[in-house]
PDB file of C-alpha atoms in Angstrom:
ATOM      1  CA  MET A 297      23.865  69.910 -15.742  1.00  0.00           C
ATOM      2  CA  ASP A 298      20.914  67.575 -15.634  1.00  0.00           C
ATOM      3  CA  PHE A 299      19.338  69.079 -12.525  1.00  0.00           C
ATOM      4  CA  LEU A 300      17.055  72.080 -12.437  1.00  0.00           C
ATOM      5  CA  PRO A 301      15.472  72.722  -9.032  1.00  0.00           C
ATOM      6  CA  LYS A 302      11.709  72.498  -8.802  1.00  0.00           C
ATOM      7  CA  ASN A 303       9.484  75.555  -8.345  1.00  0.00           C
ATOM      8  CA  CYS A 304      12.180  78.117  -8.879  1.00  0.00           C
ATOM      9  CA  LEU A 305      13.371  80.842 -11.140  1.00  0.00           C
ATOM     10  CA  ILE A 306      16.939  80.351 -12.316  1.00  0.00           C
ATOM     11  CA  PHE A 307      18.999  83.487 -11.718  1.00  0.00           C
ATOM     12  CA  SER A 308      22.281  82.211 -13.018  1.00  0.00           C
ATOM     13  CA  LYS A 309      23.433  78.962 -14.511  1.00  0.00           C
ATOM     14  CA  ARG A 310      27.183  78.702 -14.814  1.00  0.00           C
ATOM     15  CA  LYS A 311      29.345  75.816 -15.906  1.00  0.00           C
ATOM     16  CA  ASN A 312      30.083  74.808 -12.320  1.00  0.00           C
ATOM     17  CA  TYR A 313      27.079  75.928 -10.249  1.00  0.00           C
ATOM     18  CA  ILE A 314      23.479  77.139 -10.209  1.00  0.00           C
ATOM     19  CA  ILE A 315      21.939  79.981  -8.207  1.00  0.00           C
ATOM     20  CA  SER A 316      18.196  79.480  -7.748  1.00  0.00           C
ATOM     21  CA  LYS A 317      15.402  81.532  -6.242  1.00  0.00           C
ATOM     22  CA  TYR A 318      12.502  79.825  -4.462  1.00  0.00           C
ATOM     23  CA  ASN A 319       9.251  81.428  -3.400  1.00  0.00           C
ATOM     24  CA  LYS A 320       7.964  80.974   0.151  1.00  0.00           C
ATOM     25  CA  GLY A 321       6.426  77.518   0.547  1.00  0.00           C
ATOM     26  CA  CYS A 322       8.155  75.968  -2.473  1.00  0.00           C
ATOM     27  CA  ILE A 323       9.678  72.530  -2.106  1.00  0.00           C
ATOM     28  CA  ILE A 324      13.423  72.761  -2.698  1.00  0.00           C
ATOM     29  CA  HIS A 325      14.093  69.038  -2.235  1.00  0.00           C
ATOM     30  CA  PHE A 326      11.583  66.226  -1.863  1.00  0.00           C
ATOM     31  CA  GLU A 327      11.975  63.428   0.665  1.00  0.00           C
ATOM     32  CA  SER A 328      13.865  60.519  -1.013  1.00  0.00           C
ATOM     33  CA  GLU A 329      15.249  62.802  -3.745  1.00  0.00           C
ATOM     34  CA  LYS A 330      18.903  62.116  -4.560  1.00  0.00           C
ATOM     35  CA  CYS A 331      21.310  64.759  -3.265  1.00  0.00           C
ATOM     36  CA  ASN A 332      23.541  65.959  -6.119  1.00  0.00           C
ATOM     37  CA  TYR A 333      24.563  69.345  -4.741  1.00  0.00           C
ATOM     38  CA  LEU A 334      25.932  71.108  -1.717  1.00  0.00           C
ATOM     39  CA  ASP A 335      23.407  73.900  -1.186  1.00  0.00           C
ATOM     40  CA  ILE A 336      24.389  77.165   0.483  1.00  0.00           C
ATOM     41  CA  ILE A 337      21.614  79.538   1.536  1.00  0.00           C
ATOM     42  CA  LEU A 338      22.383  83.010   0.169  1.00  0.00           C
ATOM     43  CA  LYS A 339      19.070  84.608   1.169  1.00  0.00           C
ATOM     44  CA  GLY A 340      16.041  83.532   3.194  1.00  0.00           C
ATOM     45  CA  GLN A 341      15.319  80.527   5.387  1.00  0.00           C
ATOM     46  CA  VAL A 342      14.346  76.890   4.880  1.00  0.00           C
ATOM     47  CA  PHE A 343      12.558  74.212   6.942  1.00  0.00           C
ATOM     48  CA  ILE A 344      13.467  70.561   7.103  1.00  0.00           C
ATOM     49  CA  GLN A 345      10.152  68.769   7.487  1.00  0.00           C
ATOM     50  CA  LYS A 346       8.815  65.248   7.772  1.00  0.00           C
ATOM     51  CA  ILE A 347       5.244  64.699   6.622  1.00  0.00           C
ATOM     52  CA  ASP A 348       3.629  61.408   7.664  1.00  0.00           C
ATOM     53  CA  GLU A 349       0.915  59.465   5.853  1.00  0.00           C
ATOM     54  CA  LYS A 350      -1.789  61.203   7.941  1.00  0.00           C
ATOM     55  CA  GLY A 351      -0.578  64.631   6.829  1.00  0.00           C
ATOM     56  CA  ASN A 352       1.023  65.538  10.149  1.00  0.00           C
ATOM     57  CA  VAL A 353       4.017  67.820   9.719  1.00  0.00           C
ATOM     58  CA  LEU A 354       7.075  67.700  11.965  1.00  0.00           C
ATOM     59  CA  THR A 355       9.570  70.544  11.514  1.00  0.00           C
ATOM     60  CA  VAL A 356      12.937  69.054  12.406  1.00  0.00           C
ATOM     61  CA  ALA A 357      15.226  72.009  11.723  1.00  0.00           C
ATOM     62  CA  GLU A 358      15.436  75.497  10.250  1.00  0.00           C
ATOM     63  CA  PHE A 359      18.381  76.914   8.336  1.00  0.00           C
ATOM     64  CA  LYS A 360      19.231  80.539   7.515  1.00  0.00           C
ATOM     65  CA  ILE A 361      21.654  82.597   5.432  1.00  0.00           C
ATOM     66  CA  GLY A 362      25.120  81.046   5.370  1.00  0.00           C
ATOM     67  CA  ASP A 363      23.947  77.570   6.362  1.00  0.00           C
ATOM     68  CA  ASN A 364      24.406  74.657   4.011  1.00  0.00           C
ATOM     69  CA  LEU A 365      22.381  71.586   3.115  1.00  0.00           C
ATOM     70  CA  GLY A 366      23.357  68.264   1.602  1.00  0.00           C
ATOM     71  CA  GLY A 367      26.978  68.194   2.739  1.00  0.00           C
ATOM     72  CA  ASN A 368      26.253  65.215   4.960  1.00  0.00           C
ATOM     73  CA  LEU A 369      24.533  63.353   2.087  1.00  0.00           C
ATOM     74  CA  LEU A 370      26.588  64.244  -0.968  1.00  0.00           C
ATOM     75  CA  PHE A 371      29.304  61.605  -0.517  1.00  0.00           C
ATOM     76  CA  SER A 372      27.133  59.078   1.317  1.00  0.00           C
ATOM     77  CA  LYS A 373      26.477  55.544   0.055  1.00  0.00           C
ATOM     78  CA  TYR A 374      22.788  56.496   0.431  1.00  0.00           C
ATOM     79  CA  PRO A 375      22.664  60.119  -0.798  1.00  0.00           C
ATOM     80  CA  TYR A 376      18.923  60.691  -0.515  1.00  0.00           C
ATOM     81  CA  TYR A 377      17.151  63.395   1.461  1.00  0.00           C
ATOM     82  CA  PRO A 378      15.470  61.779   4.480  1.00  0.00           C
ATOM     83  CA  MET A 379      13.003  64.684   4.732  1.00  0.00           C
ATOM     84  CA  SER A 380      11.664  67.489   2.570  1.00  0.00           C
ATOM     85  CA  VAL A 381      13.407  70.866   2.328  1.00  0.00           C
ATOM     86  CA  ILE A 382      10.922  73.744   2.013  1.00  0.00           C
ATOM     87  CA  ALA A 383      11.415  77.507   1.630  1.00  0.00           C
ATOM     88  CA  LYS A 384      10.220  79.234   4.820  1.00  0.00           C
ATOM     89  CA  SER A 385      10.534  82.606   3.088  1.00  0.00           C
ATOM     90  CA  ASP A 386      11.640  83.757  -0.356  1.00  0.00           C
ATOM     91  CA  THR A 387      14.997  82.029  -0.610  1.00  0.00           C
ATOM     92  CA  GLU A 388      18.077  82.090  -2.824  1.00  0.00           C
ATOM     93  CA  ILE A 389      20.375  79.056  -2.908  1.00  0.00           C
ATOM     94  CA  LEU A 390      23.770  78.356  -4.434  1.00  0.00           C
ATOM     95  CA  HIS A 391      23.837  74.733  -5.710  1.00  0.00           C
ATOM     96  CA  ILE A 392      27.415  73.402  -5.974  1.00  0.00           C
ATOM     97  CA  PRO A 393      27.726  70.011  -7.731  1.00  0.00           C
ATOM     98  CA  LYS A 394      29.570  67.100  -6.150  1.00  0.00           C
ATOM     99  CA  ASP A 395      32.523  67.256  -8.551  1.00  0.00           C
ATOM    100  CA  LEU A 396      33.156  70.933  -7.759  1.00  0.00           C
ATOM    101  CA  VAL A 397      32.901  70.257  -4.003  1.00  0.00           C
ATOM    102  CA  LEU A 398      35.486  67.491  -4.410  1.00  0.00           C
ATOM    103  CA  GLN A 399      37.728  69.788  -6.449  1.00  0.00           C
ATOM    104  CA  LEU A 400      37.452  72.551  -3.821  1.00  0.00           C
ATOM    105  CA  CYS A 401      38.269  70.060  -1.050  1.00  0.00           C
ATOM    106  CA  GLN A 402      41.393  68.980  -2.944  1.00  0.00           C
ATOM    107  CA  THR A 403      42.619  72.470  -3.797  1.00  0.00           C
ATOM    108  CA  SER A 404      41.605  74.525  -0.758  1.00  0.00           C
ATOM    109  CA  GLN A 405      42.500  73.381   2.727  1.00  0.00           C
ATOM    110  CA  ASP A 406      40.361  76.207   4.138  1.00  0.00           C
ATOM    111  CA  PHE A 407      37.287  74.973   2.206  1.00  0.00           C
ATOM    112  CA  LEU A 408      37.992  71.382   3.299  1.00  0.00           C
ATOM    113  CA  VAL A 409      38.242  72.352   6.979  1.00  0.00           C
ATOM    114  CA  LYS A 410      35.025  74.413   6.831  1.00  0.00           C
ATOM    115  CA  PHE A 411      33.207  71.636   4.971  1.00  0.00           C
ATOM    116  CA  LEU A 412      34.298  69.006   7.517  1.00  0.00           C
ATOM    117  CA  THR A 413      33.422  71.353  10.402  1.00  0.00           C
ATOM    118  CA  CYS A 414      29.875  71.786   9.031  1.00  0.00           C
ATOM    119  CA  ILE A 415      29.423  68.024   8.682  1.00  0.00           C
ATOM    120  CA  SER A 416      30.796  67.435  12.181  1.00  0.00           C
ATOM    121  CA  ASP A 417      28.619  70.164  13.715  1.00  0.00           C
ATOM    122  CA  LYS A 418      25.485  68.741  12.069  1.00  0.00           C
ATOM    123  CA  THR A 419      26.356  65.299  13.417  1.00  0.00           C
ATOM    124  CA  ALA A 420      26.698  66.739  16.930  1.00  0.00           C
ATOM    125  CA  ILE A 421      23.369  68.590  16.613  1.00  0.00           C
ATOM    126  CA  LEU A 422      21.635  65.448  15.357  1.00  0.00           C
ATOM    127  CA  THR A 423      23.072  63.396  18.228  1.00  0.00           C
ATOM    128  CA  SER A 424      21.860  66.007  20.700  1.00  0.00           C
ATOM    129  CA  LYS A 425      18.366  66.034  19.164  1.00  0.00           C
ATOM    130  CA  ILE A 426      18.162  62.249  19.303  1.00  0.00           C
ATOM    131  CA  LYS A 427      19.179  62.314  22.956  1.00  0.00           C
ATOM    132  CA  SER A 428      16.569  64.992  23.682  1.00  0.00           C
ATOM    133  CA  ILE A 429      13.790  63.114  21.930  1.00  0.00           C
ATOM    134  CA  SER A 430      14.655  59.858  23.664  1.00  0.00           C
ATOM    135  CA  MET A 431      14.691  61.381  27.176  1.00  0.00           C
ATOM    136  CA  LYS A 432      12.279  59.632  29.528  1.00  0.00           C
ATOM    137  CA  SER A 433      11.166  62.555  31.670  1.00  0.00           C
ATOM    138  CA  ILE A 434      10.853  66.336  31.675  1.00  0.00           C
ATOM    139  CA  ARG A 435      13.346  66.434  34.549  1.00  0.00           C
ATOM    140  CA  GLU A 436      15.971  64.612  32.477  1.00  0.00           C
ATOM    141  CA  SER A 437      15.301  66.945  29.529  1.00  0.00           C
ATOM    142  CA  ILE A 438      15.790  70.036  31.730  1.00  0.00           C
ATOM    143  CA  ILE A 439      19.015  68.628  33.203  1.00  0.00           C
ATOM    144  CA  GLU A 440      20.305  67.844  29.697  1.00  0.00           C
ATOM    145  CA  PHE A 441      19.452  71.379  28.517  1.00  0.00           C
ATOM    146  CA  LEU A 442      21.139  73.006  31.517  1.00  0.00           C
ATOM    147  CA  ASN A 443      24.265  70.860  31.048  1.00  0.00           C
ATOM    148  CA  TYR A 444      24.368  71.781  27.373  1.00  0.00           C
ATOM    149  CA  GLU A 445      24.044  75.504  28.171  1.00  0.00           C
ATOM    150  CA  TYR A 446      26.673  75.226  30.928  1.00  0.00           C
ATOM    151  CA  TYR A 447      29.242  73.817  28.502  1.00  0.00           C
ATOM    152  CA  THR A 448      28.368  76.053  25.541  1.00  0.00           C
ATOM    153  CA  GLN A 449      28.302  79.261  27.608  1.00  0.00           C
ATOM    154  CA  ASN A 450      31.157  78.211  29.890  1.00  0.00           C
ATOM    155  CA  SER A 451      29.234  79.643  32.844  1.00  0.00           C
ATOM    156  CA  LYS A 452      27.066  78.437  35.711  1.00  0.00           C
ATOM    157  CA  LYS A 453      24.603  81.270  34.984  1.00  0.00           C
ATOM    158  CA  ASN A 454      22.206  80.596  32.123  1.00  0.00           C
ATOM    159  CA  LYS A 455      22.299  83.533  29.665  1.00  0.00           C
ATOM    160  CA  THR A 456      19.372  82.336  27.531  1.00  0.00           C
TER     161      THR A 456
END
């Protein structure tokens, strides 16, 4: 494989995948870096951050053990990370190359369904975030939040 993650200690390099360890604060993927792997977080947490030209940092999302990264980019016509991925804590990641992901999708219906579910869920989360950011008033934001909680909790009482 031609890819070795930056700022990490390689635990295991197999024919079909890499398991890497990143120290807290290490950059796992740079903004505009090509996505070649489906990454699954085995240990730790990561931030997705956007850093502007003035040095301002916007944390867009956080991911934890069991979450994956890159699935929405891997088969895209533009497979580049739109933001940086940074280790929030000491983190261990399983990097699965595109060809193995494709093979798993073709041979395991269960893997395919879970992979598609993750992509679909991330699309729904992104749509929700865009709607939240584009809201015109605090009142509209609160109404949107309460509606979201109503449907996710299936209850008129807010349990959060």
